[in-house]
Structures are given as C-alpha cells and as structure tokens.
Amino acid sequence: GAVVSQHPSWVICKSGTSVKIECRSLDFQATTMFWYRQFPKQSLMLMATSNEGSKATYEQGVEKDKFLINHASLTLSTLTVTSAHPEDSSFYICSAVGAAYSNQPQHFGDGTRLSIL
Amino acid sequence: AQRVTQPEKLLSVFKGAPVELKCNYSYSGSPELFWYVQYSRQRLQLLLRHISRESIKGFTADLNKGETSFHLKKPFAQEEDSAMYYCALNSGGSNYKLTFGKGTLLTVNP
C-alpha cells in the first residue's frame, strides 16, 4: 500500500513555457502532500506543503507565483512551473501523508526530471 | 530552527565490514527521527524510524538525546547496501514535515 505516482517522469521544454507535474496517491487519501526540489548530488529541499482544499504553504525563498501548487482532491496535487527558465531545471519530488497512515511518515514519488532548454 | 547534519558526504567500506553513517540533529522540541534510503534510480523509501526501535535489513539506529545523534549502523555491510542515505527529522508533528540532512552516499566494495 501507500503508492505515490508522479507524472511525467521526465520533461524537456523550451524556456518560457509552463510545465505541470502531477502527484497522485494511488491507494490512499493524502491529507498532506509535499513538494521538494533536488539538485544533483544534493539533498532534498522542501519547496512547499500542500493540504487538500487550502492554499499551499511555501518555504522561505520559494516564489509562490513561479511554482503554483494545487491540491484539489485528496489524491492529486499538481506543481506548475510557470514561465520556466534553465535555472528551474532540476529534479522535483513529491511525497504524501495519508489519513489512513496517520502514524506513517511521508511516502515518496519517483520524481520528475525537468530540463529547460 | 531545526537542523540535521550528516557530516560524511561519501562513505566507502568493504563487504563484511561494519558501517556507521552519522547523523546529528538540532531541535528544540521532542525529536522524531528517521532514516531514508535511495537506491540507484529508485524512489526514497523509509528505512528506519527511531520510535520503532527495529532492525531493517540489518541496520539499527539509536536515538541519543544527550549527544543529539541518530547514527545508522550495520555490523556487516553488503554490496546491496550501496545507496544514498538520508537522515530526517519530523518538525511538523502529525503533518510529518521532514527536515532532511544532505545525505551520505554509501559504497560497499566487493
């Protein structure tokens, strides 16, 4: 149980376009989802915490208008990188915490590699 | 503010040797600590949590509040243990907002 699916796994796009990344909890309802960014050979940097039906809470230094997060249902959260530039190229990972797994820590997706040309 | 420190970026041992991955934390509240592992090309997965006090894949970790440490240990390393290991601190209560260390890349040589 507790499977988190991320889509797409890899995306390449031109500078200036917007890219949407989906994070789904496949077999549980996720009360909270987290979005991370991971640079090569570095740790995960928390970008934002997303709760279903409410606005995401962003970490200091993360631009809200740049990284739009929507958590419209208990099984889906999306991260949209707006007007992407090469410096936004990174590995983005989502994770989820479920009510049914209230004593379990986060379950992670496989990540999305974003490359902006 | 909370902080997790993993002083070793890289750790290399031979198969059968003991291994210890260090983790120190800084947190004003009551800490809840975890070890996550990321094998090559796979997602992050939970290895251990301190409240379980269990051994997974031969690994153990004991919370030492006096030394603010949560080191991961295994008496006899195996090649399949080669992976990236992250120590994490729950600073979000039931929300499980985790603060991660920078990670240690463990390589077990044959």
PDB file of C-alpha atoms in Angstrom:
ATOM      1  CA  GLY A   1       0.000   0.000   0.000  1.00  0.00           C
ATOM      2  CA  ALA A   2       0.821   3.729   0.103  1.00  0.00           C
ATOM      3  CA  VAL A   3       1.895   4.190  -3.515  1.00  0.00           C
ATOM      4  CA  VAL A   4       2.619   7.675  -4.815  1.00  0.00           C
ATOM      5  CA  SER A   5       2.768   8.198  -8.558  1.00  0.00           C
ATOM      6  CA  GLN A   6       4.381  11.167 -10.244  1.00  0.00           C
ATOM      7  CA  HIS A   7       3.868  12.182 -13.852  1.00  0.00           C
ATOM      8  CA  PRO A   8       5.679  12.874 -16.066  1.00  0.00           C
ATOM      9  CA  SER A   9       8.925  11.241 -15.038  1.00  0.00           C
ATOM     10  CA  TRP A  10      10.922  13.378 -17.431  1.00  0.00           C
ATOM     11  CA  VAL A  11      10.103  16.517 -19.346  1.00  0.00           C
ATOM     12  CA  ILE A  12      12.130  18.726 -21.650  1.00  0.00           C
ATOM     13  CA  CYS A  13      10.734  22.031 -22.764  1.00  0.00           C
ATOM     14  CA  LYS A  14      11.677  25.421 -24.099  1.00  0.00           C
ATOM     15  CA  SER A  15      12.409  28.402 -21.943  1.00  0.00           C
ATOM     16  CA  GLY A  16       9.314  30.469 -21.247  1.00  0.00           C
ATOM     17  CA  THR A  17       6.818  27.626 -21.253  1.00  0.00           C
ATOM     18  CA  SER A  18       4.885  26.375 -18.244  1.00  0.00           C
ATOM     19  CA  VAL A  19       5.151  22.807 -17.072  1.00  0.00           C
ATOM     20  CA  LYS A  20       2.713  20.903 -14.900  1.00  0.00           C
ATOM     21  CA  ILE A  21       3.764  17.960 -12.738  1.00  0.00           C
ATOM     22  CA  GLU A  22       1.176  15.682 -11.167  1.00  0.00           C
ATOM     23  CA  CYS A  23       1.443  13.794  -7.920  1.00  0.00           C
ATOM     24  CA  ARG A  24      -1.148  11.145  -7.145  1.00  0.00           C
ATOM     25  CA  SER A  25      -1.705   8.910  -4.180  1.00  0.00           C
ATOM     26  CA  LEU A  26      -2.926   5.712  -5.804  1.00  0.00           C
ATOM     27  CA  ASP A  27      -4.298   3.697  -2.942  1.00  0.00           C
ATOM     28  CA  PHE A  28      -4.836   6.150  -0.134  1.00  0.00           C
ATOM     29  CA  GLN A  29      -6.146   9.612   0.529  1.00  0.00           C
ATOM     30  CA  ALA A  30      -3.409  12.133   1.071  1.00  0.00           C
ATOM     31  CA  THR A  31      -4.239  14.773   3.623  1.00  0.00           C
ATOM     32  CA  THR A  32      -0.909  16.465   3.035  1.00  0.00           C
ATOM     33  CA  MET A  33       1.472  16.483   0.099  1.00  0.00           C
ATOM     34  CA  PHE A  34       4.944  17.931  -0.036  1.00  0.00           C
ATOM     35  CA  TRP A  35       6.960  19.181  -2.982  1.00  0.00           C
ATOM     36  CA  TYR A  36      10.740  19.012  -2.973  1.00  0.00           C
ATOM     37  CA  ARG A  37      13.486  20.050  -5.288  1.00  0.00           C
ATOM     38  CA  GLN A  38      16.698  18.083  -5.513  1.00  0.00           C
ATOM     39  CA  PHE A  39      19.832  19.372  -7.195  1.00  0.00           C
ATOM     40  CA  PRO A  40      22.421  16.888  -8.461  1.00  0.00           C
ATOM     41  CA  LYS A  41      24.183  15.107  -5.634  1.00  0.00           C
ATOM     42  CA  GLN A  42      22.431  17.261  -3.065  1.00  0.00           C
ATOM     43  CA  SER A  43      19.710  16.757  -0.523  1.00  0.00           C
ATOM     44  CA  LEU A  44      16.007  17.397  -0.878  1.00  0.00           C
ATOM     45  CA  MET A  45      14.951  20.976  -0.442  1.00  0.00           C
ATOM     46  CA  LEU A  46      11.357  21.379   0.715  1.00  0.00           C
ATOM     47  CA  MET A  47       9.529  23.842  -1.500  1.00  0.00           C
ATOM     48  CA  ALA A  48       6.002  23.763  -0.139  1.00  0.00           C
ATOM     49  CA  THR A  49       3.438  21.900   1.915  1.00  0.00           C
ATOM     50  CA  SER A  50       0.080  21.313   0.322  1.00  0.00           C
ATOM     51  CA  ASN A  51      -3.160  20.464   2.118  1.00  0.00           C
ATOM     52  CA  GLU A  52      -6.287  19.447   0.264  1.00  0.00           C
ATOM     53  CA  GLY A  53      -8.653  22.322  -0.322  1.00  0.00           C
ATOM     54  CA  SER A  54      -6.408  25.036   1.033  1.00  0.00           C
ATOM     55  CA  LYS A  55      -3.547  27.180  -0.166  1.00  0.00           C
ATOM     56  CA  ALA A  56      -0.083  25.726  -0.109  1.00  0.00           C
ATOM     57  CA  THR A  57       2.435  26.875   2.453  1.00  0.00           C
ATOM     58  CA  TYR A  58       5.683  27.832   0.784  1.00  0.00           C
ATOM     59  CA  GLU A  59       9.131  27.696   2.315  1.00  0.00           C
ATOM     60  CA  GLN A  60      11.174  30.828   2.600  1.00  0.00           C
ATOM     61  CA  GLY A  61      12.774  31.803  -0.661  1.00  0.00           C
ATOM     62  CA  VAL A  62      10.371  29.840  -2.885  1.00  0.00           C
ATOM     63  CA  GLU A  63       8.427  32.034  -5.285  1.00  0.00           C
ATOM     64  CA  LYS A  64       4.696  31.359  -4.998  1.00  0.00           C
ATOM     65  CA  ASP A  65       3.936  32.840  -8.388  1.00  0.00           C
ATOM     66  CA  LYS A  66       6.655  30.810 -10.020  1.00  0.00           C
ATOM     67  CA  PHE A  67       5.741  27.467  -8.520  1.00  0.00           C
ATOM     68  CA  LEU A  68       1.970  27.120  -8.447  1.00  0.00           C
ATOM     69  CA  ILE A  69       0.628  24.314  -6.316  1.00  0.00           C
ATOM     70  CA  ASN A  70      -2.895  22.992  -6.441  1.00  0.00           C
ATOM     71  CA  HIS A  71      -4.227  20.262  -4.165  1.00  0.00           C
ATOM     72  CA  ALA A  72      -7.762  19.959  -5.461  1.00  0.00           C
ATOM     73  CA  SER A  73      -8.527  16.473  -4.217  1.00  0.00           C
ATOM     74  CA  LEU A  74      -7.335  14.023  -1.606  1.00  0.00           C
ATOM     75  CA  THR A  75      -5.463  12.042  -4.240  1.00  0.00           C
ATOM     76  CA  LEU A  76      -3.970  14.690  -6.503  1.00  0.00           C
ATOM     77  CA  SER A  77      -1.630  17.625  -6.156  1.00  0.00           C
ATOM     78  CA  THR A  78      -0.049  19.491  -9.045  1.00  0.00           C
ATOM     79  CA  LEU A  79       3.015  21.676  -9.300  1.00  0.00           C
ATOM     80  CA  THR A  80       3.137  24.094 -12.213  1.00  0.00           C
ATOM     81  CA  VAL A  81       6.436  25.749 -13.011  1.00  0.00           C
ATOM     82  CA  THR A  82       5.391  28.931 -14.772  1.00  0.00           C
ATOM     83  CA  SER A  83       7.486  30.611 -17.426  1.00  0.00           C
ATOM     84  CA  ALA A  84      10.256  28.116 -16.845  1.00  0.00           C
ATOM     85  CA  HIS A  85      13.891  29.079 -17.348  1.00  0.00           C
ATOM     86  CA  PRO A  86      17.061  26.994 -17.464  1.00  0.00           C
ATOM     87  CA  GLU A  87      17.749  27.670 -13.784  1.00  0.00           C
ATOM     88  CA  ASP A  88      14.491  25.864 -12.978  1.00  0.00           C
ATOM     89  CA  SER A  89      15.940  22.658 -14.364  1.00  0.00           C
ATOM     90  CA  SER A  90      16.023  20.199 -11.521  1.00  0.00           C
ATOM     91  CA  PHE A  91      14.595  17.011 -10.086  1.00  0.00           C
ATOM     92  CA  TYR A  92      11.219  17.587  -8.452  1.00  0.00           C
ATOM     93  CA  ILE A  93       9.875  15.067  -5.967  1.00  0.00           C
ATOM     94  CA  CYS A  94       6.518  14.881  -4.277  1.00  0.00           C
ATOM     95  CA  SER A  95       5.517  12.967  -1.202  1.00  0.00           C
ATOM     96  CA  ALA A  96       2.270  12.303   0.590  1.00  0.00           C
ATOM     97  CA  VAL A  97       0.996  11.649   4.076  1.00  0.00           C
ATOM     98  CA  GLY A  98      -2.315   9.812   4.357  1.00  0.00           C
ATOM     99  CA  ALA A  99      -5.015   9.842   6.971  1.00  0.00           C
ATOM    100  CA  ALA A 100      -5.084   6.075   6.847  1.00  0.00           C
ATOM    101  CA  TYR A 101      -1.377   6.106   7.536  1.00  0.00           C
ATOM    102  CA  SER A 102      -1.562   8.800  10.164  1.00  0.00           C
ATOM    103  CA  ASN A 103       1.377   7.418  12.037  1.00  0.00           C
ATOM    104  CA  GLN A 104       3.496   6.928   8.966  1.00  0.00           C
ATOM    105  CA  PRO A 105       5.915   9.437   7.556  1.00  0.00           C
ATOM    106  CA  GLN A 106       5.906  10.575   4.013  1.00  0.00           C
ATOM    107  CA  HIS A 107       5.625   8.258   1.016  1.00  0.00           C
ATOM    108  CA  PHE A 108       7.591   9.455  -1.972  1.00  0.00           C
ATOM    109  CA  GLY A 109       7.007   9.540  -5.696  1.00  0.00           C
ATOM    110  CA  ASP A 110       9.663   8.620  -8.242  1.00  0.00           C
ATOM    111  CA  GLY A 111      10.366  12.235  -9.080  1.00  0.00           C
ATOM    112  CA  THR A 112      10.227  14.307 -12.256  1.00  0.00           C
ATOM    113  CA  ARG A 113      13.333  15.415 -14.081  1.00  0.00           C
ATOM    114  CA  LEU A 114      12.711  18.819 -15.603  1.00  0.00           C
ATOM    115  CA  SER A 115      15.077  20.153 -18.242  1.00  0.00           C
ATOM    116  CA  ILE A 116      14.548  23.639 -19.616  1.00  0.00           C
ATOM    117  CA  LEU A 117      16.363  24.455 -22.837  1.00  0.00           C
TER     118      LEU A 117
ATOM    119  CA  ALA B   1      15.371  26.226  13.950  1.00  0.00           C
ATOM    120  CA  GLN B   2      15.703  22.521  13.306  1.00  0.00           C
ATOM    121  CA  ARG B   3      18.727  21.155  11.543  1.00  0.00           C
ATOM    122  CA  VAL B   4      20.001  17.731  10.510  1.00  0.00           C
ATOM    123  CA  THR B   5      23.692  17.242   9.877  1.00  0.00           C
ATOM    124  CA  GLN B   6      25.251  14.313   8.078  1.00  0.00           C
ATOM    125  CA  PRO B   7      28.956  15.078   8.192  1.00  0.00           C
ATOM    126  CA  GLU B   8      30.031  12.497   5.618  1.00  0.00           C
ATOM    127  CA  LYS B   9      29.108  13.060   2.007  1.00  0.00           C
ATOM    128  CA  LEU B  10      30.745   9.825   0.939  1.00  0.00           C
ATOM    129  CA  LEU B  11      31.495   6.634   2.809  1.00  0.00           C
ATOM    130  CA  SER B  12      33.227   3.654   1.312  1.00  0.00           C
ATOM    131  CA  VAL B  13      33.661   0.285   3.034  1.00  0.00           C
ATOM    132  CA  PHE B  14      34.437  -3.267   2.045  1.00  0.00           C
ATOM    133  CA  LYS B  15      31.855  -6.020   2.087  1.00  0.00           C
ATOM    134  CA  GLY B  16      31.602  -7.574   5.516  1.00  0.00           C
ATOM    135  CA  ALA B  17      32.985  -4.524   7.306  1.00  0.00           C
ATOM    136  CA  PRO B  18      30.964  -2.614   9.877  1.00  0.00           C
ATOM    137  CA  VAL B  19      29.419   0.622   8.746  1.00  0.00           C
ATOM    138  CA  GLU B  20      28.211   3.674  10.644  1.00  0.00           C
ATOM    139  CA  LEU B  21      26.508   6.614   8.983  1.00  0.00           C
ATOM    140  CA  LYS B  22      26.484   9.626  11.257  1.00  0.00           C
ATOM    141  CA  CYS B  23      23.558  11.923  11.869  1.00  0.00           C
ATOM    142  CA  ASN B  24      23.302  14.771  14.341  1.00  0.00           C
ATOM    143  CA  TYR B  25      20.298  16.980  14.865  1.00  0.00           C
ATOM    144  CA  SER B  26      19.325  20.276  16.400  1.00  0.00           C
ATOM    145  CA  TYR B  27      15.731  20.678  17.539  1.00  0.00           C
ATOM    146  CA  SER B  28      14.088  22.445  20.439  1.00  0.00           C
ATOM    147  CA  GLY B  29      11.183  20.026  20.732  1.00  0.00           C
ATOM    148  CA  SER B  30      10.957  16.291  21.215  1.00  0.00           C
ATOM    149  CA  PRO B  31      12.640  14.803  18.147  1.00  0.00           C
ATOM    150  CA  GLU B  32      11.234  12.147  15.889  1.00  0.00           C
ATOM    151  CA  LEU B  33      13.931  10.830  13.596  1.00  0.00           C
ATOM    152  CA  PHE B  34      14.048   8.675  10.511  1.00  0.00           C
ATOM    153  CA  TRP B  35      16.490   7.170   8.080  1.00  0.00           C
ATOM    154  CA  TYR B  36      15.517   7.090   4.416  1.00  0.00           C
ATOM    155  CA  VAL B  37      17.374   5.204   1.702  1.00  0.00           C
ATOM    156  CA  GLN B  38      17.504   5.867  -2.019  1.00  0.00           C
ATOM    157  CA  TYR B  39      18.899   3.072  -4.164  1.00  0.00           C
ATOM    158  CA  SER B  40      20.141   3.883  -7.634  1.00  0.00           C
ATOM    159  CA  ARG B  41      17.285   5.080  -9.860  1.00  0.00           C
ATOM    160  CA  GLN B  42      14.669   4.352  -7.217  1.00  0.00           C
ATOM    161  CA  ARG B  43      12.470   6.489  -5.041  1.00  0.00           C
ATOM    162  CA  LEU B  44      13.201   7.443  -1.479  1.00  0.00           C
ATOM    163  CA  GLN B  45      11.930   4.840   0.945  1.00  0.00           C
ATOM    164  CA  LEU B  46      11.742   4.670   4.682  1.00  0.00           C
ATOM    165  CA  LEU B  47      14.401   2.505   6.268  1.00  0.00           C
ATOM    166  CA  LEU B  48      14.024   3.142   9.987  1.00  0.00           C
ATOM    167  CA  ARG B  49      12.226   5.323  12.479  1.00  0.00           C
ATOM    168  CA  HIS B  50      13.545   5.721  15.983  1.00  0.00           C
ATOM    169  CA  ILE B  51      10.281   5.066  17.777  1.00  0.00           C
ATOM    170  CA  SER B  52      10.041   1.612  16.215  1.00  0.00           C
ATOM    171  CA  ARG B  53      13.375   0.523  17.630  1.00  0.00           C
ATOM    172  CA  GLU B  54      13.540  -2.182  14.999  1.00  0.00           C
ATOM    173  CA  SER B  55      16.220  -3.586  12.737  1.00  0.00           C
ATOM    174  CA  ILE B  56      15.631  -3.402   8.992  1.00  0.00           C
ATOM    175  CA  LYS B  57      17.986  -5.136   6.556  1.00  0.00           C
ATOM    176  CA  GLY B  58      20.421  -5.492   9.428  1.00  0.00           C
ATOM    177  CA  PHE B  59      20.501  -1.749  10.114  1.00  0.00           C
ATOM    178  CA  THR B  60      19.824  -0.245  13.509  1.00  0.00           C
ATOM    179  CA  ALA B  61      19.790   3.301  14.789  1.00  0.00           C
ATOM    180  CA  ASP B  62      19.563   4.531  18.342  1.00  0.00           C
ATOM    181  CA  LEU B  63      18.483   7.979  19.354  1.00  0.00           C
ATOM    182  CA  ASN B  64      20.973   9.540  21.740  1.00  0.00           C
ATOM    183  CA  LYS B  65      19.406  12.686  23.126  1.00  0.00           C
ATOM    184  CA  GLY B  66      22.486  13.581  25.137  1.00  0.00           C
ATOM    185  CA  GLU B  67      24.634  13.660  22.023  1.00  0.00           C
ATOM    186  CA  THR B  68      21.710  14.695  19.766  1.00  0.00           C
ATOM    187  CA  SER B  69      22.621  11.889  17.423  1.00  0.00           C
ATOM    188  CA  PHE B  70      20.850   9.168  15.473  1.00  0.00           C
ATOM    189  CA  HIS B  71      23.641   7.217  13.815  1.00  0.00           C
ATOM    190  CA  LEU B  72      22.814   4.343  11.470  1.00  0.00           C
ATOM    191  CA  LYS B  73      24.792   1.165  11.967  1.00  0.00           C
ATOM    192  CA  LYS B  74      25.220  -2.227  10.393  1.00  0.00           C
ATOM    193  CA  PRO B  75      27.738  -4.782  11.637  1.00  0.00           C
ATOM    194  CA  PHE B  76      28.439  -6.420   8.272  1.00  0.00           C
ATOM    195  CA  ALA B  77      27.899  -4.341   5.137  1.00  0.00           C
ATOM    196  CA  GLN B  78      26.670  -5.963   1.931  1.00  0.00           C
ATOM    197  CA  GLU B  79      27.154  -4.767  -1.637  1.00  0.00           C
ATOM    198  CA  GLU B  80      23.412  -4.253  -1.998  1.00  0.00           C
ATOM    199  CA  ASP B  81      23.573  -1.690   0.800  1.00  0.00           C
ATOM    200  CA  SER B  82      25.246   0.739  -1.590  1.00  0.00           C
ATOM    201  CA  ALA B  83      22.855   3.686  -1.781  1.00  0.00           C
ATOM    202  CA  MET B  84      22.218   7.234  -0.689  1.00  0.00           C
ATOM    203  CA  TYR B  85      21.117   7.509   2.928  1.00  0.00           C
ATOM    204  CA  TYR B  86      19.246  10.473   4.346  1.00  0.00           C
ATOM    205  CA  CYS B  87      18.612  11.228   7.977  1.00  0.00           C
ATOM    206  CA  ALA B  88      15.396  13.172   8.580  1.00  0.00           C
ATOM    207  CA  LEU B  89      13.746  14.963  11.476  1.00  0.00           C
ATOM    208  CA  ASN B  90       9.998  15.392  11.844  1.00  0.00           C
ATOM    209  CA  SER B  91       9.405  19.020  12.708  1.00  0.00           C
ATOM    210  CA  GLY B  92       5.780  19.085  11.669  1.00  0.00           C
ATOM    211  CA  GLY B  93       4.110  16.884  14.247  1.00  0.00           C
ATOM    212  CA  SER B  94       1.268  14.863  12.739  1.00  0.00           C
ATOM    213  CA  ASN B  95       1.834  16.686   9.465  1.00  0.00           C
ATOM    214  CA  TYR B  96       5.183  14.912   9.128  1.00  0.00           C
ATOM    215  CA  LYS B  97       7.020  17.863   7.674  1.00  0.00           C
ATOM    216  CA  LEU B  98      10.543  16.498   7.432  1.00  0.00           C
ATOM    217  CA  THR B  99      13.880  18.248   7.570  1.00  0.00           C
ATOM    218  CA  PHE B 100      16.482  16.224   5.689  1.00  0.00           C
ATOM    219  CA  GLY B 101      20.213  16.018   6.081  1.00  0.00           C
ATOM    220  CA  LYS B 102      22.388  16.376   2.987  1.00  0.00           C
ATOM    221  CA  GLY B 103      22.748  12.637   2.663  1.00  0.00           C
ATOM    222  CA  THR B 104      25.627  10.170   2.693  1.00  0.00           C
ATOM    223  CA  LEU B 105      26.479   8.075  -0.324  1.00  0.00           C
ATOM    224  CA  LEU B 106      27.491   4.643   0.898  1.00  0.00           C
ATOM    225  CA  THR B 107      29.543   2.439  -1.385  1.00  0.00           C
ATOM    226  CA  VAL B 108      30.197  -1.146  -0.349  1.00  0.00           C
ATOM    227  CA  ASN B 109      33.065  -2.619  -2.307  1.00  0.00           C
ATOM    228  CA  PRO B 110      33.396  -6.340  -3.019  1.00  0.00           C
TER     229      PRO B 110
END
